[in-house]
mmCIF file of C-alpha atoms and ligand atoms in Angstrom:
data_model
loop_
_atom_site.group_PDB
_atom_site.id
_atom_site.type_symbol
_atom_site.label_atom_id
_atom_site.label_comp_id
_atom_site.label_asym_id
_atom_site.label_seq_id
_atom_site.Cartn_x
_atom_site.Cartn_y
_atom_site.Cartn_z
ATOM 1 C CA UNK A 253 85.217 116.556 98.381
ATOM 2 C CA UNK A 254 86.450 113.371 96.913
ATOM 3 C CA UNK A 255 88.733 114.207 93.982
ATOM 4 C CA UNK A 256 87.458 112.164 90.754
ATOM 5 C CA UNK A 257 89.500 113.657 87.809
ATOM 6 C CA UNK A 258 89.626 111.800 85.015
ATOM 7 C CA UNK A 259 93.261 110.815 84.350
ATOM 8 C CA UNK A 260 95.122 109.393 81.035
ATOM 9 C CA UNK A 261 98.328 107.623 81.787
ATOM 10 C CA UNK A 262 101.014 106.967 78.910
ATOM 11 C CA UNK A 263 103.385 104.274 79.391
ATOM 12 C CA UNK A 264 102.680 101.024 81.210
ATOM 13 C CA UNK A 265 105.685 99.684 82.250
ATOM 14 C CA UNK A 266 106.320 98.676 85.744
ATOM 15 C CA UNK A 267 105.892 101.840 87.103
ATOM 16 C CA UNK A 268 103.456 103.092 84.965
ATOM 17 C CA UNK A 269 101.031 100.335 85.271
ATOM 18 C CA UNK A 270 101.461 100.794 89.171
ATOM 19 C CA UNK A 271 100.603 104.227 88.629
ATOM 20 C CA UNK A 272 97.741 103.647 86.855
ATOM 21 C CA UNK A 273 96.370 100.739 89.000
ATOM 22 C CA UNK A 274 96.549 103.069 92.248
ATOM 23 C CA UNK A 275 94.359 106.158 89.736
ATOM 24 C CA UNK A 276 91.744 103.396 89.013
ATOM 25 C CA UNK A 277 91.853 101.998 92.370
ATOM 26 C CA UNK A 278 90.918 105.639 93.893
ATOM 27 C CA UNK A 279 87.979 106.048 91.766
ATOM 28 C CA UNK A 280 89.518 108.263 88.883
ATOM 29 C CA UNK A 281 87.938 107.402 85.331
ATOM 30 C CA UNK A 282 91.549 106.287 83.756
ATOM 31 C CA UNK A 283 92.455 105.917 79.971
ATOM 32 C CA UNK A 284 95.390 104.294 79.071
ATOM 33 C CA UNK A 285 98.172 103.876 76.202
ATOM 34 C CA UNK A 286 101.363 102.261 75.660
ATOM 35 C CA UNK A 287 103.635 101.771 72.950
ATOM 36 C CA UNK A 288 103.511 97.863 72.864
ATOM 37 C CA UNK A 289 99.653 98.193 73.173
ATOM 38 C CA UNK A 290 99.234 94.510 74.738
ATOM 39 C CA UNK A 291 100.324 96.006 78.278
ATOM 40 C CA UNK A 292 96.696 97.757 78.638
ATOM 41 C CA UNK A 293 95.045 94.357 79.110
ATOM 42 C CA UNK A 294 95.200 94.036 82.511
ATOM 43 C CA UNK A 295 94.532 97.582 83.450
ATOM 44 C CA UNK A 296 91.613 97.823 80.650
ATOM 45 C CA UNK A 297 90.325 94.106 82.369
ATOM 46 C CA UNK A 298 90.310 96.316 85.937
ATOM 47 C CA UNK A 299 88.103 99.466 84.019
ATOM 48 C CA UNK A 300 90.631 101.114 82.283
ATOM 49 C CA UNK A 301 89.685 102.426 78.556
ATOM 50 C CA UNK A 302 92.363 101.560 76.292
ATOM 51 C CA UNK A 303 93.231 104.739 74.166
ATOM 52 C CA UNK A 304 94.291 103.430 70.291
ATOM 53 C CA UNK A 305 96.990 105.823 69.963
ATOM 54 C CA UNK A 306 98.938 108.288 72.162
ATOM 55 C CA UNK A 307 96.802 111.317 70.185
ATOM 56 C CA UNK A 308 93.460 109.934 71.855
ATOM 57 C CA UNK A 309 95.217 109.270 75.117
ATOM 58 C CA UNK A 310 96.404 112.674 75.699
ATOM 59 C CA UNK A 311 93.063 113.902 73.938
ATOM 60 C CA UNK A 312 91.013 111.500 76.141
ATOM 61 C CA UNK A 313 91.611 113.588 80.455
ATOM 62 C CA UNK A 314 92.227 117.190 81.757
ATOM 63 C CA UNK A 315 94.886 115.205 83.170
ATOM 64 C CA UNK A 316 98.160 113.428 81.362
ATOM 65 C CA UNK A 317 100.243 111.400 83.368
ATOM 66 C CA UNK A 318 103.895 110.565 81.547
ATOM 67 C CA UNK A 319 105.888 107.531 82.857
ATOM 68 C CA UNK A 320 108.063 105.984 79.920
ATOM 69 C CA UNK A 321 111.876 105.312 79.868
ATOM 70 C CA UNK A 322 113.432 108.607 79.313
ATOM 71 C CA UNK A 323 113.177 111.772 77.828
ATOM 72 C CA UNK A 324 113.571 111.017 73.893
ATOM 73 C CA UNK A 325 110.513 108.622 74.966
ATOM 74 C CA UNK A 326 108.613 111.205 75.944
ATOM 75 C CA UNK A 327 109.503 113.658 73.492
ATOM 76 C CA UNK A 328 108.459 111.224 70.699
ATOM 77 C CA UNK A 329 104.653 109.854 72.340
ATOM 78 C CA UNK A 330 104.329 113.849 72.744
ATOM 79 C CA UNK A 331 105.050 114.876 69.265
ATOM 80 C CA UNK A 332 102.795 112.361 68.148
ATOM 81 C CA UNK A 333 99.683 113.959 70.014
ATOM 82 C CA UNK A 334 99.950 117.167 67.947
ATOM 83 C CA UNK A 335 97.361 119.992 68.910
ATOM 84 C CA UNK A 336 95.628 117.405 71.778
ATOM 85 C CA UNK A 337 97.759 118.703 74.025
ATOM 86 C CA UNK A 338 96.323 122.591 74.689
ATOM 87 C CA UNK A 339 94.454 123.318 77.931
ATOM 88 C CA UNK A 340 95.175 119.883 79.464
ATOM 89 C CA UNK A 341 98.014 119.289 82.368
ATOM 90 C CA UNK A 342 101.011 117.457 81.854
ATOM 91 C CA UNK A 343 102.256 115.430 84.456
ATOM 92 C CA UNK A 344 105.812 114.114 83.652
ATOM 93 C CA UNK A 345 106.971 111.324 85.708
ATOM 94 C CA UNK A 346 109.686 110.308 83.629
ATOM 95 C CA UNK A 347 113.202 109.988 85.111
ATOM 96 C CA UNK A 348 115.448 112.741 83.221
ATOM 97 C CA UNK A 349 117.954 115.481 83.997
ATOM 98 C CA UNK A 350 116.557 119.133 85.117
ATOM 99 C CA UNK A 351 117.902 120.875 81.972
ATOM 100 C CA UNK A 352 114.928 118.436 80.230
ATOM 101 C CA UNK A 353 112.316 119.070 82.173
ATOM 102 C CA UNK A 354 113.061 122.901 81.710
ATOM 103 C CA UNK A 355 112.953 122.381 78.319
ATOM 104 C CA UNK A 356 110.064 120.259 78.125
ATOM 105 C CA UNK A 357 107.823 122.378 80.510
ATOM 106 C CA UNK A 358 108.745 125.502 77.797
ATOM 107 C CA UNK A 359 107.841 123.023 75.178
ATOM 108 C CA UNK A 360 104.507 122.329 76.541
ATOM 109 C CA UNK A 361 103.780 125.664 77.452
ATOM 110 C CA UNK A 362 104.522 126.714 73.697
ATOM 111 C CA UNK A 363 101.643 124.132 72.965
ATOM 112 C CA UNK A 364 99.070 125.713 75.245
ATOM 113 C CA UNK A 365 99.069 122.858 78.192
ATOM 114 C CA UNK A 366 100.387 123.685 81.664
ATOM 115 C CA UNK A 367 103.467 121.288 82.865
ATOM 116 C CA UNK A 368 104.445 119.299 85.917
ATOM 117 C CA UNK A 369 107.692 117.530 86.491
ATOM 118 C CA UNK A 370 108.125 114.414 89.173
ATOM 119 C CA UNK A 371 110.424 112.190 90.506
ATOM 120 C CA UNK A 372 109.249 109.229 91.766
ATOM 121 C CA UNK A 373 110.759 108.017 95.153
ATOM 122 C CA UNK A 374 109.404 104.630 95.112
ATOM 123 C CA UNK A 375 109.429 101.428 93.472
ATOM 124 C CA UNK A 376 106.103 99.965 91.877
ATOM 125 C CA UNK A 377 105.047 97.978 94.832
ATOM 126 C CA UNK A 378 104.833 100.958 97.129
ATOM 127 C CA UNK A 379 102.605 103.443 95.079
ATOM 128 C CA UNK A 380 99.743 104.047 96.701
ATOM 129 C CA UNK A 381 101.364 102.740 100.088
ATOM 130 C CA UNK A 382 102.226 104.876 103.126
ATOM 131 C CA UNK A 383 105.718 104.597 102.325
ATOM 132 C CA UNK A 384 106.572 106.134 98.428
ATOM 133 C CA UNK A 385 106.730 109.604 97.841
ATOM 134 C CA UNK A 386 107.123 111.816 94.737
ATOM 135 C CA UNK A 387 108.487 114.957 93.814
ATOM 136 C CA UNK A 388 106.608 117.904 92.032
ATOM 137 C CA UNK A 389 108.115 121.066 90.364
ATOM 138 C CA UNK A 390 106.196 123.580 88.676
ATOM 139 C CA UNK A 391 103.519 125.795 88.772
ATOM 140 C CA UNK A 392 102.303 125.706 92.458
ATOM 141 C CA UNK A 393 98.724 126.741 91.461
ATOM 142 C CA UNK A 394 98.659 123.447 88.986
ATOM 143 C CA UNK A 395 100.216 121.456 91.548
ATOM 144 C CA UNK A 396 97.358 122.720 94.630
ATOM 145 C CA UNK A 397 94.832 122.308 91.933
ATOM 146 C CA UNK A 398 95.533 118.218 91.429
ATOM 147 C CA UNK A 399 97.308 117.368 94.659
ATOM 148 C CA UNK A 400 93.990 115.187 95.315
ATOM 149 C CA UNK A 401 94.597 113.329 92.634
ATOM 150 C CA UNK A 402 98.699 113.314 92.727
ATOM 151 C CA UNK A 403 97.775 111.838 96.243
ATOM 152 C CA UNK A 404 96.222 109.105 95.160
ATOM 153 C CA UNK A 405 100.140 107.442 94.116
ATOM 154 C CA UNK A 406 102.078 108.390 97.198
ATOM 155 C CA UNK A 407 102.539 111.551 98.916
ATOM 156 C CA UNK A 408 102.615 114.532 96.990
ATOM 157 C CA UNK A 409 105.744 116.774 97.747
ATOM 158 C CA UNK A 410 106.109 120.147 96.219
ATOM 159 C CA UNK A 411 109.663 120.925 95.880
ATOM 160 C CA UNK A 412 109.502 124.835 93.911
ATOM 161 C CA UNK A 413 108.433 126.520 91.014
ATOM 162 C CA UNK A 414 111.665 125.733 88.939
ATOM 163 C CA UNK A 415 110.281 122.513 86.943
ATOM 164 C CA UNK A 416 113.989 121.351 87.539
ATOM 165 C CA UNK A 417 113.745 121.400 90.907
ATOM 166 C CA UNK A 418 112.052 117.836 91.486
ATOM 167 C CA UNK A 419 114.203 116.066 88.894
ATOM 168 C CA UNK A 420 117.542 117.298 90.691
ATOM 169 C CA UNK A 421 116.468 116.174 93.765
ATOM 170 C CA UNK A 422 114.933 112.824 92.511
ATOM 171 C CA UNK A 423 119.104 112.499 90.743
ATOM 172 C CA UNK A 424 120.613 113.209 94.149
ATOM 173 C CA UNK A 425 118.790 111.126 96.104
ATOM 174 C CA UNK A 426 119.297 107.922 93.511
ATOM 175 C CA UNK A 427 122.745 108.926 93.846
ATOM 176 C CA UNK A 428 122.872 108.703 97.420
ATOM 177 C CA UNK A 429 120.903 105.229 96.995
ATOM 178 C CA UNK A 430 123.442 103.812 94.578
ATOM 179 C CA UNK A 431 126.321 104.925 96.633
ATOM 180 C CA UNK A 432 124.922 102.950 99.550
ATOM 181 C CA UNK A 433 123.591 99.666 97.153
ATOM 182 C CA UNK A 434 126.925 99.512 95.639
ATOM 183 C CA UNK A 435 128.973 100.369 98.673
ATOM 184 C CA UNK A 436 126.882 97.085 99.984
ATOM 185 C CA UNK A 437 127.659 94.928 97.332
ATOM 186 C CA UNK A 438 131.126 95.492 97.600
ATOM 187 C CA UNK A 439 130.301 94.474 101.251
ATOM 188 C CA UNK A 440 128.742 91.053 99.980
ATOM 189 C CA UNK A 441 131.667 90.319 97.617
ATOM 190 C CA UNK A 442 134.554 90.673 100.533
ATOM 191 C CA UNK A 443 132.711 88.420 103.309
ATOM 192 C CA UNK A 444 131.447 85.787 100.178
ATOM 193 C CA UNK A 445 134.692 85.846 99.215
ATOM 194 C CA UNK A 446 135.660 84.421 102.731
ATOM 195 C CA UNK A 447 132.318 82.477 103.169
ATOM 196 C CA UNK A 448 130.688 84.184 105.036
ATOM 197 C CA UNK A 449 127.087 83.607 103.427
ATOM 198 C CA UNK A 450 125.156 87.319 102.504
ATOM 199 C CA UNK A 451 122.215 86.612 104.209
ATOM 200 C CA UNK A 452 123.970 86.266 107.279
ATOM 201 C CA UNK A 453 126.020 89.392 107.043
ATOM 202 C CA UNK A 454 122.771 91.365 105.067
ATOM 203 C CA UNK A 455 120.853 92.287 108.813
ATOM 204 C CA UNK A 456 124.365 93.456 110.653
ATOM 205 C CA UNK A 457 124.671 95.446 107.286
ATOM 206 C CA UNK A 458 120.720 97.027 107.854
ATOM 207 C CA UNK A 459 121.595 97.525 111.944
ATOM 208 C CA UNK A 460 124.658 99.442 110.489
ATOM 209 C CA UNK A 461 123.716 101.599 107.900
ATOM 210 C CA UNK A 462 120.562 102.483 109.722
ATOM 211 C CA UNK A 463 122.660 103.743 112.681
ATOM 212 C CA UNK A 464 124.943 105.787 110.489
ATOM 213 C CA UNK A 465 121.553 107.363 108.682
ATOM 214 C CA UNK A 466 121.448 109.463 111.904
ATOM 215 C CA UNK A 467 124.285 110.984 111.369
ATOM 216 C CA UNK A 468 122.988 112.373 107.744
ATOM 217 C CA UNK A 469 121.979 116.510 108.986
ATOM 218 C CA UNK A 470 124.894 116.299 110.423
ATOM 219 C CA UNK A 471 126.775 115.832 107.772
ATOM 220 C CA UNK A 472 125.142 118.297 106.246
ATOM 221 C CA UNK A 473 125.483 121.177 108.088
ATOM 222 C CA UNK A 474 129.037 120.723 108.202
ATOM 223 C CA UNK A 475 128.748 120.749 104.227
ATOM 224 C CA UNK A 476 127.197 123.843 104.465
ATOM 225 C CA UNK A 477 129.330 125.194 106.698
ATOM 226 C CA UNK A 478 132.199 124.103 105.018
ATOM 227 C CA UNK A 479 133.717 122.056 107.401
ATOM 228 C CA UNK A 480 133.073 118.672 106.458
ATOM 229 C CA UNK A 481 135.708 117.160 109.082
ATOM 230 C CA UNK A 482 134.784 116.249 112.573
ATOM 231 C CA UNK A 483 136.963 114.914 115.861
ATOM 232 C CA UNK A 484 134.805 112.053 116.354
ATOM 233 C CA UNK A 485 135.953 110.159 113.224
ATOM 234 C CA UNK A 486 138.035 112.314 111.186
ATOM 235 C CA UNK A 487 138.517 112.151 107.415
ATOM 236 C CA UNK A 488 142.588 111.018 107.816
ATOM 237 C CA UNK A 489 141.885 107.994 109.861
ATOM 238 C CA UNK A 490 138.697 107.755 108.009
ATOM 239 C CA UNK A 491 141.199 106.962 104.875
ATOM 240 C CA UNK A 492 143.391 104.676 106.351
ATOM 241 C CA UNK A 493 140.892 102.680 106.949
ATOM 242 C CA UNK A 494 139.846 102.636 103.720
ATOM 243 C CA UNK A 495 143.517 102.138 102.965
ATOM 244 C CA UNK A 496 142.408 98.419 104.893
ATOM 245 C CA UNK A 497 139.654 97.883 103.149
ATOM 246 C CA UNK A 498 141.547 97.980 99.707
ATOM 247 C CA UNK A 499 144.108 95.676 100.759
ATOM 248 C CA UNK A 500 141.280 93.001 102.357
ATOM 249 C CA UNK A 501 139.712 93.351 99.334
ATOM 250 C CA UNK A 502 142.403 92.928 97.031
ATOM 251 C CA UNK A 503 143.820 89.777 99.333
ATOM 252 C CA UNK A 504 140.277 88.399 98.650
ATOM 253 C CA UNK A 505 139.881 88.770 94.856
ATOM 254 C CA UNK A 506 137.624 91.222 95.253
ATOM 255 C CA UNK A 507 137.817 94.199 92.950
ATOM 256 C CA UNK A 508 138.380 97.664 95.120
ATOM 257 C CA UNK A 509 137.700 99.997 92.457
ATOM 258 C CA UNK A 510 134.924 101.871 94.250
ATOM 259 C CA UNK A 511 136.855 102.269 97.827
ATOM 260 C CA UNK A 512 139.609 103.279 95.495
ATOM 261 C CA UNK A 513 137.655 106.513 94.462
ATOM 262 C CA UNK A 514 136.165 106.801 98.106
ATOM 263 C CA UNK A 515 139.566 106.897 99.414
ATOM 264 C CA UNK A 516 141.100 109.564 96.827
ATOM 265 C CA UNK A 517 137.839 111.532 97.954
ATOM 266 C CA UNK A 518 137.931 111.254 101.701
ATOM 267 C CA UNK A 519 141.973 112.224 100.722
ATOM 268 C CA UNK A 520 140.643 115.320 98.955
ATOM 269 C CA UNK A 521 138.205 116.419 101.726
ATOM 270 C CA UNK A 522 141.552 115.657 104.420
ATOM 271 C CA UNK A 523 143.415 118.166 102.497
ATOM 272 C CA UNK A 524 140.876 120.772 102.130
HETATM 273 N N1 FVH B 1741 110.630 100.866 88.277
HETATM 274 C C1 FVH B 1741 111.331 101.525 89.176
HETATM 275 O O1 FVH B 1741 111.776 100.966 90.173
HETATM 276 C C2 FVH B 1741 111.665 103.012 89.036
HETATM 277 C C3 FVH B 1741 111.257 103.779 90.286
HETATM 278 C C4 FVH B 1741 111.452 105.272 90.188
HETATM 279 C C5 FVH B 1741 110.936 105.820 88.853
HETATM 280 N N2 FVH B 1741 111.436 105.062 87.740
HETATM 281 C C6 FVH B 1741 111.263 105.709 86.432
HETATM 282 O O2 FVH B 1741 109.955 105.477 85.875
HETATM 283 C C7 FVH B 1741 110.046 105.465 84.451
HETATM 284 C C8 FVH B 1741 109.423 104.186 83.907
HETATM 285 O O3 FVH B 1741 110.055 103.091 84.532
HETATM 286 P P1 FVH B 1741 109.469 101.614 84.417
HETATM 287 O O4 FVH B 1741 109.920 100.861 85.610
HETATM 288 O O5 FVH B 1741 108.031 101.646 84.128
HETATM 289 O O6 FVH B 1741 110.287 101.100 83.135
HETATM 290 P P2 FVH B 1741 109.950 99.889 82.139
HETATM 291 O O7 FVH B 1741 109.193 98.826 82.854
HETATM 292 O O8 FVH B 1741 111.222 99.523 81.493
HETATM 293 O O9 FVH B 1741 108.953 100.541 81.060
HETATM 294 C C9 FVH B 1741 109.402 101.523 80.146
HETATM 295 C C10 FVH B 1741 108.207 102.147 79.489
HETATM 296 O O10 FVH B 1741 108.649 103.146 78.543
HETATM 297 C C11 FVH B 1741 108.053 102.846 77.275
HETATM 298 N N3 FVH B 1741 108.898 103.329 76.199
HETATM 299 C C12 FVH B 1741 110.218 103.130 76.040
HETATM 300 N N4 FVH B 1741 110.654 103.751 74.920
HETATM 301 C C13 FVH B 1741 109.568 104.351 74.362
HETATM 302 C C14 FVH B 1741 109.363 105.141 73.190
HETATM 303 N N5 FVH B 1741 110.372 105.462 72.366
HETATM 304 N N6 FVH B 1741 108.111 105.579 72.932
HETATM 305 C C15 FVH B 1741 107.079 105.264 73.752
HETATM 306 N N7 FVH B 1741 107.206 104.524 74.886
HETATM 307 C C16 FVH B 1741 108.443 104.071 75.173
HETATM 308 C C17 FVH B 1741 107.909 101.339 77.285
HETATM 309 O O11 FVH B 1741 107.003 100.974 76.263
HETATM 310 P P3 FVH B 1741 107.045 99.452 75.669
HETATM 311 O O12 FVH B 1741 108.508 99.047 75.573
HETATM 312 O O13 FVH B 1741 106.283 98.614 76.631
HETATM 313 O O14 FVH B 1741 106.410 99.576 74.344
HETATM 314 C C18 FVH B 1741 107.385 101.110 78.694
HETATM 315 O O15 FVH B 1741 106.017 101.455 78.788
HETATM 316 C C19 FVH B 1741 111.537 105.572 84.086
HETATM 317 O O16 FVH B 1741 111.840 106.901 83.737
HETATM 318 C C20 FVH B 1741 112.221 105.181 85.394
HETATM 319 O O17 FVH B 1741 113.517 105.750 85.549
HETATM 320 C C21 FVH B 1741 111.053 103.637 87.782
#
């Protein structure tokens, strides 16, 4: 049976207004709200019902998607829906830290509504696509219950009961994709800075790092084992070479802060 659950989403930024596009586009009867209130247009123009203030919105579906900057942002559109909130579902796909979402799934349960926190492994473009993903912690029951609908924005993955389970997972895998976006833009400074243009060195970059991505269980079995080192490329000449890439760097202007810290912890990990 096609799931058609009516669906309120708060917060139409980038992400939320992708969010709520892919709802409406999959048939579910979606209200809207968002602080700066001109944002709805477009979704209300594509059959969205604007909700005047967050109150209605939350008062307005069974179902309450969250997707606003942080977690004072969401504390503050929630505190101003006082009472609307019992015996609906929260769905809180706000980026913030797992000690919030604890606290914010005891907050909502003090308030009668049953809580779901996500991390969104995607960028607006691909919600709805084949490729983004999100994570869900909570109640499993809650989660079974609307994983039609949760569906509907990118596959649904349910990572534990712990409602800080999704956002620590969403935080280490951002970290993992910061260490590689700024480990690549330290790339692009050292070969502009010898003119070599970026978009010739970007695709030997992809070929690269996509090889190396094989490597990742790897990696982390030896983690778990405790014995990160390996004879195939072990962590001593592993820093000398970053010993060469601070001194290219440096010869070139660039600043090597970041191998810097890479190379005092691939020291660390030599010593251990
Ligand atoms: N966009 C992305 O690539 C990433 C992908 C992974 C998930 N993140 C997280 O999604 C949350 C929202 O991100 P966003 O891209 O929609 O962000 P903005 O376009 O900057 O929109 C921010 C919305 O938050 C509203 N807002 C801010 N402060 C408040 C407040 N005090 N009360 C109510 N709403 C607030 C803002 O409203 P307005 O400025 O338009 O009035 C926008 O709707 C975020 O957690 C990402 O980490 C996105």
């Amino acid at each position: 049976m096609t799931d058609r659950t009516a669906v309120t989403v708060i917060g139409l930024g980038a992400m939320g207004t992708a969010l709520a596009d892919a709802l409406l586009g999959n048939g579910h009867p979606t209200t809207v709200w968002n602080r700066t209130a001109a944002k709805a247009d477009p979704l209300v123009a594509k059959g969205a019902t604007r909700a005047d203030t967050a109150a209605d919105a939350v008062a307005a579906s069974p179902v309450v998607v969250l997707c606003v900057l942080d977690d004072a942002s969401v504390r503050a559109v929630l505190a101003a829906a006082p009472g609307a909130l019992a015996g609906r579902t929260v769905v809180n796909l706000t980026n913030g830290t797992p000690q919030q979402a604890r606290a914010t799934a005891a907050w909502a349960a003090d308030q009668g509504a049953r809580y779901l926190d996500g991390g969104i492994m995607a960028v607006p473009p691909m919600i709805g696509g084949p490729g983004a993903f999100i994570l869900y912690s909570g109640p499993r029951e809650v989660f079974e219950e609307h994983q039609g609908l949760l569906a509907a924005l990118g596959a649904a993955t349910y990572v534990g009961e712990d409602p800080g389970l999704a956002s620590l997972q969403d935080l280490a895998l951002l970290s993992a994709m910061y260490g590689m976006f700024g480990g690549f833009e330290h790339a692009l400074s050292m070969v502009a800075a010898q003119q070599v243009p970026a978009v010739e060195f970007a695709p030997l970059a992809a070929s690269w790092l996509e090889a190396m991505l094989a490597g990742l269980p790897g990696i982390a079995e030896g983690f778990d084992a405790g014995t990160a080192d390996n004879d195939e490329s072990n962590l001593a000449m592993q820093a000398v070479a970053l010993d060469n890439i601070i001194d290219a760097s440096a010869d070139s202007g660039v600043d090597p802060e970041l191998m810097r810290l890479l190379r005092a912890r691939m020291l660390r990990g030599a010593a251990r």
